[in-house]
Short mmCIF file of C-alpha atoms in Angstrom, two decimals:
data_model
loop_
_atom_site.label_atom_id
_atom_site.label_comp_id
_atom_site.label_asym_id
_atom_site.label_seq_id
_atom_site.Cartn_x
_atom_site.Cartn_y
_atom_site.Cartn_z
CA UNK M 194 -8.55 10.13 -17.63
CA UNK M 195 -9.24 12.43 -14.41
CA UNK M 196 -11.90 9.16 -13.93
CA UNK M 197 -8.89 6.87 -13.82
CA UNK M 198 -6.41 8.83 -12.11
CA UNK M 199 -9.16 8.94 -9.10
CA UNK M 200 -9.88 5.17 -9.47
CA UNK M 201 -6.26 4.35 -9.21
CA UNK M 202 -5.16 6.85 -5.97
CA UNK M 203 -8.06 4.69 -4.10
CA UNK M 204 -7.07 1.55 -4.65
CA UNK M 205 -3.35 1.77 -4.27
CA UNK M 206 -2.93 2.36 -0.36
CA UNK M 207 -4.80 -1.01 0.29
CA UNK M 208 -3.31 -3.19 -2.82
CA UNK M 209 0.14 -2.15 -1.69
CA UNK M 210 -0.96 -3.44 2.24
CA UNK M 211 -2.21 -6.72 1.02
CA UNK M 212 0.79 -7.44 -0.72
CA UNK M 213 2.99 -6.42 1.57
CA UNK M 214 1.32 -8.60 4.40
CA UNK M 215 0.52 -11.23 2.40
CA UNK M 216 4.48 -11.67 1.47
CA UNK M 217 5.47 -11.55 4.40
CA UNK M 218 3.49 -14.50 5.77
CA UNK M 219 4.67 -16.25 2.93
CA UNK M 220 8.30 -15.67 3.73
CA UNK M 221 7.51 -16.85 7.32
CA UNK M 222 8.11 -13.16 9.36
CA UNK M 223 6.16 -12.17 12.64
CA UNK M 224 4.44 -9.87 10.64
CA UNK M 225 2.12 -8.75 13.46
CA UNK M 226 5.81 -8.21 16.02
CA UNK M 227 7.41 -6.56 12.95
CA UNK M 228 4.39 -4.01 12.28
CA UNK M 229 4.52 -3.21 15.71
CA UNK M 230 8.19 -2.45 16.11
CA UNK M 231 8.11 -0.50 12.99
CA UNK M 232 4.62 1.54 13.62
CA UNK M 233 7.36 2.66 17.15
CA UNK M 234 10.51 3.91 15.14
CA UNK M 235 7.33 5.85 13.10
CA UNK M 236 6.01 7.40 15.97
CA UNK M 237 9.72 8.73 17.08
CA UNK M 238 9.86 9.85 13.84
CA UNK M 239 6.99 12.06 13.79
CA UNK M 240 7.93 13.10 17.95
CA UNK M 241 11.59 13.98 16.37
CA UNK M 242 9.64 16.48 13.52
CA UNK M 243 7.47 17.91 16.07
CA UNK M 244 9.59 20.97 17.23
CA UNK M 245 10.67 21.68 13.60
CA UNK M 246 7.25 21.79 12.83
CA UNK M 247 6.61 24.40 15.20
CA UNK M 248 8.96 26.22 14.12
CA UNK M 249 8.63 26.58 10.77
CA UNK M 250 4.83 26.66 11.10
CA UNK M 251 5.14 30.19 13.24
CA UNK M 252 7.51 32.29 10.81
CA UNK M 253 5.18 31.01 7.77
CA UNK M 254 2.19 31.89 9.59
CA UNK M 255 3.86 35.46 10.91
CA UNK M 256 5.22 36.28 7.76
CA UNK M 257 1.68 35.78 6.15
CA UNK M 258 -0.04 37.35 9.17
CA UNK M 259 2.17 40.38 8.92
CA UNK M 260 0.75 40.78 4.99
CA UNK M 261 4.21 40.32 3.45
CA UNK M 262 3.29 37.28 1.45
CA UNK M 263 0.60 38.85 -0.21
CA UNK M 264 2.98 41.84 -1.28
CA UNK M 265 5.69 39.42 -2.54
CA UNK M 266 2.88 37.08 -4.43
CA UNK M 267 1.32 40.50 -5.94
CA UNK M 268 4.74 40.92 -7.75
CA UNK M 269 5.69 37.44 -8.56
CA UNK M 270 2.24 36.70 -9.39
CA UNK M 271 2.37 38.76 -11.91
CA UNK M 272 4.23 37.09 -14.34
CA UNK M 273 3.55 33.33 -13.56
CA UNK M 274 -0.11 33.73 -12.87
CA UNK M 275 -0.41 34.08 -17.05
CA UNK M 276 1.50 30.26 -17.80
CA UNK M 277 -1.42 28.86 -15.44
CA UNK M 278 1.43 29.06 -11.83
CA UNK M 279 -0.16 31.11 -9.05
CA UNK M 280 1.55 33.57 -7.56
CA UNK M 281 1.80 30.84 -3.97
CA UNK M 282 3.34 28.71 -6.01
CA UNK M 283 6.29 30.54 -6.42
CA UNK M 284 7.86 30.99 -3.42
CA UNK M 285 7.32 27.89 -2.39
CA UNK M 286 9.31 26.17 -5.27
CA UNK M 287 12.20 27.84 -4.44
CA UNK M 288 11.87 26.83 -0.67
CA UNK M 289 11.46 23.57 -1.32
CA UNK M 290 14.90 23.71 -2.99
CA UNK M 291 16.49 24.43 0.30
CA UNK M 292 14.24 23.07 2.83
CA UNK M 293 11.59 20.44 2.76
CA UNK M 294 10.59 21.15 6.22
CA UNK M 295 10.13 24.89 5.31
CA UNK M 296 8.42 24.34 2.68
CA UNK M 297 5.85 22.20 4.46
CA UNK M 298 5.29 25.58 6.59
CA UNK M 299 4.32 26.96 3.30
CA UNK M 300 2.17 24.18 1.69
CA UNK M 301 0.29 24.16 5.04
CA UNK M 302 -0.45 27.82 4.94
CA UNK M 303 -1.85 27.34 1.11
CA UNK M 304 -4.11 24.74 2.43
CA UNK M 305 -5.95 26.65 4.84
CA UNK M 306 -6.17 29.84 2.72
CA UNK M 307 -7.61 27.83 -0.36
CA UNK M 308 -8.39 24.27 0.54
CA UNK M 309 -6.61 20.95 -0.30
CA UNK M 310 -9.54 20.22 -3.56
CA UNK M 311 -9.21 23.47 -5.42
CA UNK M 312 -6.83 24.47 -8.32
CA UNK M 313 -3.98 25.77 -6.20
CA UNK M 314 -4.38 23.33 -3.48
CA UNK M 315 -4.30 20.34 -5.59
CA UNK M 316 -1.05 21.69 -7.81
CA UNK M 317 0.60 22.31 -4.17
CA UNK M 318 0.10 18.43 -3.23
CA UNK M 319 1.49 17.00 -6.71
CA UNK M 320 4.40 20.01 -6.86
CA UNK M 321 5.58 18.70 -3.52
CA UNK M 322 5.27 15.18 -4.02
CA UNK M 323 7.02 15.08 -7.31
CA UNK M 324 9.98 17.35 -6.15
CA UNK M 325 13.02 17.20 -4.11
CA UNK M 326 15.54 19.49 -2.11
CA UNK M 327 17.81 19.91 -4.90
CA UNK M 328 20.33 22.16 -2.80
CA UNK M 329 20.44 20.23 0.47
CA UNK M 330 20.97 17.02 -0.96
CA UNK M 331 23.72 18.05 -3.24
CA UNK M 332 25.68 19.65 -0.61
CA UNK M 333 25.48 16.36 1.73
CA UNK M 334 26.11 14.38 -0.93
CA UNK M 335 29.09 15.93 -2.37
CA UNK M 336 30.88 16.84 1.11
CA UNK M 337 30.46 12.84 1.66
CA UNK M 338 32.71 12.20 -1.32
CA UNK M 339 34.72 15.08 -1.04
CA UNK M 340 33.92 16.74 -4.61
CA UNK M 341 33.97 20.74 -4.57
CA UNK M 342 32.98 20.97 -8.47
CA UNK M 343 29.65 19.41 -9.08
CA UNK M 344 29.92 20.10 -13.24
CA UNK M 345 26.03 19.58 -14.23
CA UNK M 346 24.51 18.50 -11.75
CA UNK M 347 22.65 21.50 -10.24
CA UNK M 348 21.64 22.09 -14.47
CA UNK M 349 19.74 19.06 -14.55
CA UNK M 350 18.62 18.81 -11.03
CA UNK M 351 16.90 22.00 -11.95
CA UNK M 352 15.32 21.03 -15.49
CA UNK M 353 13.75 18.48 -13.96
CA UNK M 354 12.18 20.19 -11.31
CA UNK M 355 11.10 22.29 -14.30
CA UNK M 356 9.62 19.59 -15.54
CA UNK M 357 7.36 18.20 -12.11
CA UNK M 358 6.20 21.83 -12.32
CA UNK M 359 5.06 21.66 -15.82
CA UNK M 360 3.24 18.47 -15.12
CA UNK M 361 1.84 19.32 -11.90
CA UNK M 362 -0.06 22.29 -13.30
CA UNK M 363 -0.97 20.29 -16.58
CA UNK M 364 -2.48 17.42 -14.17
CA UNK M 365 -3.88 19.68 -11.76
CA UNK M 366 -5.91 21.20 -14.21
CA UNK M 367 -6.93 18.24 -15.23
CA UNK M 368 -7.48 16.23 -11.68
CA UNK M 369 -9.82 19.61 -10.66
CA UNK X 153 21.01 27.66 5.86
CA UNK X 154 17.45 27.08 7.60
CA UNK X 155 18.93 29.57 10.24
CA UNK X 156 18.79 31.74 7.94
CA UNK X 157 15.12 31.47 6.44
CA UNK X 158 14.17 31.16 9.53
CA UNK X 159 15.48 34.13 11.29
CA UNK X 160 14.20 36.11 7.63
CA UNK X 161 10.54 34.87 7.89
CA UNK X 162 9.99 36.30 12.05
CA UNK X 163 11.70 39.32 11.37
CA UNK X 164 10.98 40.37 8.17
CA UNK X 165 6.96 39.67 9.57
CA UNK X 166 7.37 41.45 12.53
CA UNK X 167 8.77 44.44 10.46
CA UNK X 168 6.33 44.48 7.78
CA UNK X 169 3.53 43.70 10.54
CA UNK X 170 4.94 46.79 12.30
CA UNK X 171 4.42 49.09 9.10
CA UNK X 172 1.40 48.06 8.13
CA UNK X 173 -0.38 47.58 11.55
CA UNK X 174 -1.02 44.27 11.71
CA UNK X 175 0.50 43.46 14.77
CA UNK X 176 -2.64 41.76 16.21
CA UNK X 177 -3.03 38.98 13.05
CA UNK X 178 0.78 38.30 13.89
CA UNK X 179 0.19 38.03 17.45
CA UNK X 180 -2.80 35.63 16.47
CA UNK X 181 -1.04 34.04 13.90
CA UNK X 182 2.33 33.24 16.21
CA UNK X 183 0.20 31.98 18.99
CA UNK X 184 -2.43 29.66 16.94
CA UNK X 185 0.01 27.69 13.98
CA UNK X 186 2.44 26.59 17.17
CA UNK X 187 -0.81 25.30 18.57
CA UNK X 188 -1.78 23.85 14.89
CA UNK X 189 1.75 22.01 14.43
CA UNK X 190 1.05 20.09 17.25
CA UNK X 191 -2.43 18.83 15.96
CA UNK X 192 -0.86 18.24 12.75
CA UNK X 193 1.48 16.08 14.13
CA UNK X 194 -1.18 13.76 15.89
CA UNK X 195 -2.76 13.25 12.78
CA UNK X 196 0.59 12.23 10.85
CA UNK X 197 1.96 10.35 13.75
CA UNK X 198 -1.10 7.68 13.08
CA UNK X 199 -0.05 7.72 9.23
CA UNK X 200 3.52 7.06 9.93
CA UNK X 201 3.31 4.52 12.27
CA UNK X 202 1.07 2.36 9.93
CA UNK X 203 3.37 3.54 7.08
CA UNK X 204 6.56 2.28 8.55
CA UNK X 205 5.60 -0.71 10.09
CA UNK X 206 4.45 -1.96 7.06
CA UNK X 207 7.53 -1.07 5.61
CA UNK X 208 9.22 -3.24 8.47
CA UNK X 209 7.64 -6.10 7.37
CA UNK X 210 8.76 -5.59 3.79
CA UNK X 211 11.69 -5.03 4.93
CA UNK X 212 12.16 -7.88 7.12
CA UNK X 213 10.26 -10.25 4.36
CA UNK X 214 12.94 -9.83 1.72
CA UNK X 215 10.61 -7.27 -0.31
CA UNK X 216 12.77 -4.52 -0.65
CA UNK X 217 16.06 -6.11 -1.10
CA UNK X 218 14.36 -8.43 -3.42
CA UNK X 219 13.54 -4.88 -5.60
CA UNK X 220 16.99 -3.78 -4.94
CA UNK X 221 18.08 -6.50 -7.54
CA UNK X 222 15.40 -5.97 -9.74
CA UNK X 223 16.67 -2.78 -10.94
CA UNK X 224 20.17 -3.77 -11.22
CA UNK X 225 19.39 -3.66 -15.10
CA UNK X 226 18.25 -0.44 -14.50
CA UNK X 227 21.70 0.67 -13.29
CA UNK X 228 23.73 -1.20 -16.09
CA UNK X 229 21.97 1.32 -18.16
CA UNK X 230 22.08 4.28 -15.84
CA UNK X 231 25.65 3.73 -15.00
CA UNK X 232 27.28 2.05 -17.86
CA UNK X 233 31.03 2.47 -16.97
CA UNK X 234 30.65 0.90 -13.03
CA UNK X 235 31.83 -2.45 -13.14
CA UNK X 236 28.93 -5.37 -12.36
CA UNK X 237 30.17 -6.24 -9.31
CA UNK X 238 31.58 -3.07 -7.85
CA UNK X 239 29.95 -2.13 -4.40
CA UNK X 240 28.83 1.14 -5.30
CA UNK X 241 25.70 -0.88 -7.07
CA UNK X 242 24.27 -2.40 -4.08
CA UNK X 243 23.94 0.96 -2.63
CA UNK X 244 23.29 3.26 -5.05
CA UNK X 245 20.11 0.34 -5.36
CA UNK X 246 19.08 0.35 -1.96
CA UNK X 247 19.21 4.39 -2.03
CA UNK X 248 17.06 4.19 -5.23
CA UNK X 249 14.37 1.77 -3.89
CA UNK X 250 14.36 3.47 -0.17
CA UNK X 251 14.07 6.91 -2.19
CA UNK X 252 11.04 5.35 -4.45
CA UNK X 253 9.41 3.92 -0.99
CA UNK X 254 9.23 6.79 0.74
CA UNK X 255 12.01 5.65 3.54
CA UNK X 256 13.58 9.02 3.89
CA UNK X 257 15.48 7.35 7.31
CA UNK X 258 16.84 4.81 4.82
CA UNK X 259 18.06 7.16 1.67
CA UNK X 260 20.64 9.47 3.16
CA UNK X 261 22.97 6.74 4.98
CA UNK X 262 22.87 4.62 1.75
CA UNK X 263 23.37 7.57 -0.68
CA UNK X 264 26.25 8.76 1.44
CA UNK X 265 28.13 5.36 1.68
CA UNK X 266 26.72 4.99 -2.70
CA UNK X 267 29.16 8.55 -2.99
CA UNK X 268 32.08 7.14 -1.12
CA UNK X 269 32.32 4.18 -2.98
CA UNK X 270 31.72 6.09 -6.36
CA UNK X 271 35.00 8.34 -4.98
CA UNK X 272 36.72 4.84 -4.28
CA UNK X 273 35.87 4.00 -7.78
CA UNK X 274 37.51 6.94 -9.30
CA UNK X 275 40.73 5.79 -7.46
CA UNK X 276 40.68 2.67 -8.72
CA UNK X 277 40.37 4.52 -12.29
CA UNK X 278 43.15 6.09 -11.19
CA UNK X 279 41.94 9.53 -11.31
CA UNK X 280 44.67 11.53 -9.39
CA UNK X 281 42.19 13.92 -7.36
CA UNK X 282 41.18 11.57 -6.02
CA UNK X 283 44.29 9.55 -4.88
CA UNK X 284 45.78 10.11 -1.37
CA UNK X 285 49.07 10.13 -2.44
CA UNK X 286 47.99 11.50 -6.13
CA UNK X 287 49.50 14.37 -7.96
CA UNK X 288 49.65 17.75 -5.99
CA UNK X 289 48.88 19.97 -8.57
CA UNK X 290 45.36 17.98 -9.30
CA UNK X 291 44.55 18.01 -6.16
CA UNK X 292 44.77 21.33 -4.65
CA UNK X 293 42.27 22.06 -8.08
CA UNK X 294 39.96 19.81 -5.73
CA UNK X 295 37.64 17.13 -7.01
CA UNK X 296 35.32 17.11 -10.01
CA UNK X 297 32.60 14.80 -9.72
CA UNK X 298 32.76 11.54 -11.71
CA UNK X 299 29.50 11.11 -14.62
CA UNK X 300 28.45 8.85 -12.27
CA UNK X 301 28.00 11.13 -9.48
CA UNK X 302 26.23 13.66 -11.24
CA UNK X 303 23.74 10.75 -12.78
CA UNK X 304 23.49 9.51 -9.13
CA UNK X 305 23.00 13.18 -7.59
CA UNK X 306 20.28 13.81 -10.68
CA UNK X 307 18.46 11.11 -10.29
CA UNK X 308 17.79 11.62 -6.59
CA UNK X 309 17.02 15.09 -6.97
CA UNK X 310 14.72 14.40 -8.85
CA UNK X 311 12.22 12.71 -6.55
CA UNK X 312 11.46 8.85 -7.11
CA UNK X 313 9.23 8.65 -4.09
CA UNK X 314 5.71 6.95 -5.93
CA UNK X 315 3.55 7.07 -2.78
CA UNK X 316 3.26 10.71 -1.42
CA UNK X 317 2.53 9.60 2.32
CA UNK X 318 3.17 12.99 4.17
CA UNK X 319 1.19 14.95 1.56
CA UNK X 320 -1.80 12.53 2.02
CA UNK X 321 -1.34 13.09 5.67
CA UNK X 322 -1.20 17.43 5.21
CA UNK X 323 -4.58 17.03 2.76
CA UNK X 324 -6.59 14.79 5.33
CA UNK X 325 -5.56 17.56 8.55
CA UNK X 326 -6.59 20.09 6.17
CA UNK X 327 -9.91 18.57 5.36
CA UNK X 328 -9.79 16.91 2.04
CA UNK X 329 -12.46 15.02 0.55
CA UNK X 330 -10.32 12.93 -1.27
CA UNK X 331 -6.63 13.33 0.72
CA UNK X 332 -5.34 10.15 -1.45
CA UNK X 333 -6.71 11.87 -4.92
CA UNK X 334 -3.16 12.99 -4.98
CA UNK X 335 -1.27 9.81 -5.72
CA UNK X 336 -1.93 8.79 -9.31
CA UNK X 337 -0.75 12.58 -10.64
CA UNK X 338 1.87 12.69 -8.42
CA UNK X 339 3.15 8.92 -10.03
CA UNK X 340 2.98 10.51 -13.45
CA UNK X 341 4.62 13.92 -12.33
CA UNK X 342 7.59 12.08 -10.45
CA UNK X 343 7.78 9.64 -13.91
CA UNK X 344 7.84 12.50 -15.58
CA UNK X 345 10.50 14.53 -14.01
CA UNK X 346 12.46 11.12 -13.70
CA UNK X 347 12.26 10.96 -17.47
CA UNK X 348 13.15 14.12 -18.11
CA UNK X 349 16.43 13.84 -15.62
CA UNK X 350 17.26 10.52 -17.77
CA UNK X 351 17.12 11.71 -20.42
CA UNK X 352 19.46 14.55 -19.47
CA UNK X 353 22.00 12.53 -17.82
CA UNK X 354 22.56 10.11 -20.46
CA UNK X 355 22.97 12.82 -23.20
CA UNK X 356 25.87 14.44 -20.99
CA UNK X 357 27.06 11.13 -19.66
CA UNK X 358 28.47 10.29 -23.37
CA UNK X 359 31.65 11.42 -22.74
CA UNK X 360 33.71 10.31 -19.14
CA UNK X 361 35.15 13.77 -17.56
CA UNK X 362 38.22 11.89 -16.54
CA UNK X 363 38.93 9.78 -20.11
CA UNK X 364 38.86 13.21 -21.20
CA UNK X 365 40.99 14.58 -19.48
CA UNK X 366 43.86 11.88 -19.58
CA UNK X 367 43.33 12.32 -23.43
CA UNK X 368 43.92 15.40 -23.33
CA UNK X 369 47.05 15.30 -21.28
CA UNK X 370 48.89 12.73 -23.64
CA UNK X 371 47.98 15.06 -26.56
CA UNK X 372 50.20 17.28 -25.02
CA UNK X 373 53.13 14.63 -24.17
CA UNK X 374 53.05 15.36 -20.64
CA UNK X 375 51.47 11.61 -19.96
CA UNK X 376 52.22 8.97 -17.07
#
């Protein structure tokens, strides 16, 4: 299986570029002008990020600098670190329900304290990938059609972020 | 709200540093990650670019509006009670499909105008909180979302994206020896949650709030 999943996350990236070159030559686009024009509107992209970034990147790496981190994780840590969560882990879940920038500031900080390929590192990068801001997106989405009482949404927006972490430390475990 | 967890991360560090006399790591630390963002964000710049201008050309090929009705049968079953040709569909689909590509740019406007026109639909339902003109009484209790906004708001929150591009990005600045080992668990975790958030949605989505509530009303004779 872990054979598999490995097999599979290399050959995606350049399936996914053949066929999306190859169909659009057959539909007749400038696919060379139209990679070009899009590769720009990337690059403001990542220019528009950039101060964020800095941001974000500072109070993460001050609040962990100043030791505070470890004192939170020691207490959180805890409790999760017996249902196979370590104590990281944590706080960063519940950032990433407010703030995916933010929580980028914290998935950064994991990788250079235990590397991208270990246990922790590797349940950070499916965590994040298979999660969402639950309370951001909700609040933009509601104010745009004008509803104050969301019923149960925020219930199962929550169960199944419940469920990515469940998988993400069952296939962690089993990717490392 | 990022004001907030902002201005909590520098001073609670400061504070803490302050206590426990780390005031040089914090010095170190404040000085060195502004330097790191910006080396991060060469790295992912590369990434991106290739990332969305191959997403131009699917765009401008047909690709992904050619998806966008592909899971139309998807939303008949999702989102039993919108009418086939009502124009929330086309844009709840092209929020789906952006969402599942990664096009974060390309979500939000279409998710916004999917909400508006699943408010509009309500009207036409005649659901009086959300009428203009509608009953005072309802609306000064404000608006309760429709089924069909809390499936819509689940499903989104619930990550569809299948290709994690900006995580690959964060594991190859980091050093990974595998930075796109990540994708085929993270396609099974997203399924997953996606399931899971289905599943969810279509055991509360039996009954229509608003049915319900008109029901309800004409139980107690004070009907339209």
């Amino acid at each position: 299986m872990a054979g598999f999943l490995a097999n599979f996350s290399n050959v995606i990236i350049p399936v996914i570029i053949f066929y999306i070159v190859a169909y659009g030559l057959i539909n007749k686009v400038q696919v060379y002008e139209e990679f070009i024009g899009g590769a720009k509107e990337g690059l403001k992209t990542v220019v528009g990020i950039l101060p964020t970034l800095v941001g974000l990147m500072v109070g993460v790496c001050v609040l962990r600098a100043s030791g505070f981190m470890q004192f939170l994780g020691g207490i959180l840590g805890s409790f999760t670190e017996k249902i196979g969560i370590p104590a990281d882990i944590v706080p960063l879940t519940l950032v990433k329900m407010f703030s995916s920038s933010a929580a980028t500031g914290l998935v950064l900080d994991i990788f250079k304290t235990h590397g991208t390929d270990s246990y922790i590192g590797m349940l950070t990068s499916i965590l994040m990938s298979c999660t969402e801001t639950i309370f951001y997106t909700m609040s933009v989405y509601f104010l745009a059609a004008k509803v104050t009482k969301t019923r149960y949404t925020l219930a199962g927006a929550i169960i199944s972020m419940l469920a990515g972490l469940l998988a993400s430390v069952v296939l962690a475990g089993m990717v490392v | 709200m990022l004001n907030y967890i902002w201005a909590f991360m520098i001073l609670i560090g400061v504070v803490y540093a302050a206590i426990t006399g780390n005031m040089e790591a914090v010095t170190d630390a404040a000085l060195g990650s502004a330097g790191e963002a910006v080396s991060l964000c060469i790295t992912m710049a590369g990434v991106m670019a290739l990332w969305m201008g191959l997403m131009r050309i699917a765009e401008k090929s047909g690709l992904i509006a050619g998806l966008a009705s592909g899971i139309q049968p998807f939303l008949s079953f999702m989102f039993p009670r919108i009418p086939k040709k009502h124009e929330s569909r086309k844009f709840i689909a092209t929020n789906f499909i952006a969402n599942i590509l990664g096009l974060g740019w390309a979500c939000t406007p279409a998710g916004l105008k999917a909400m508006e026109e699943l408010a509009k639909l309500e009207e036409e339902r005649g659901n009086p909180a959300y009428l203009d003109d509608g009953d005072r009484a309802e609306r000064g209790k404000g608006r309760i979302a429709s089924n069909e906004m809390c499936t819509f708001l689940i499903l989104n929150t619930s990550s569809l994206q299948l290709i994690p591009v900006n995580m690959i990005v964060y594991r190859t600045q980091y050093g990974s020896a595998n930075p796109a080992a990540v994708i085929a668990p993270a396609i099974i975790a997203t399924l997953f949650s996606t399931i899971i958030a289905i599943i969810y949605c279509k055991i509360k989505d039996r009954k229509p709030i608003w049915k319900k509530q008109q029901a309800g009303r004409e139980r107690f004779g004070r009907g339209n």
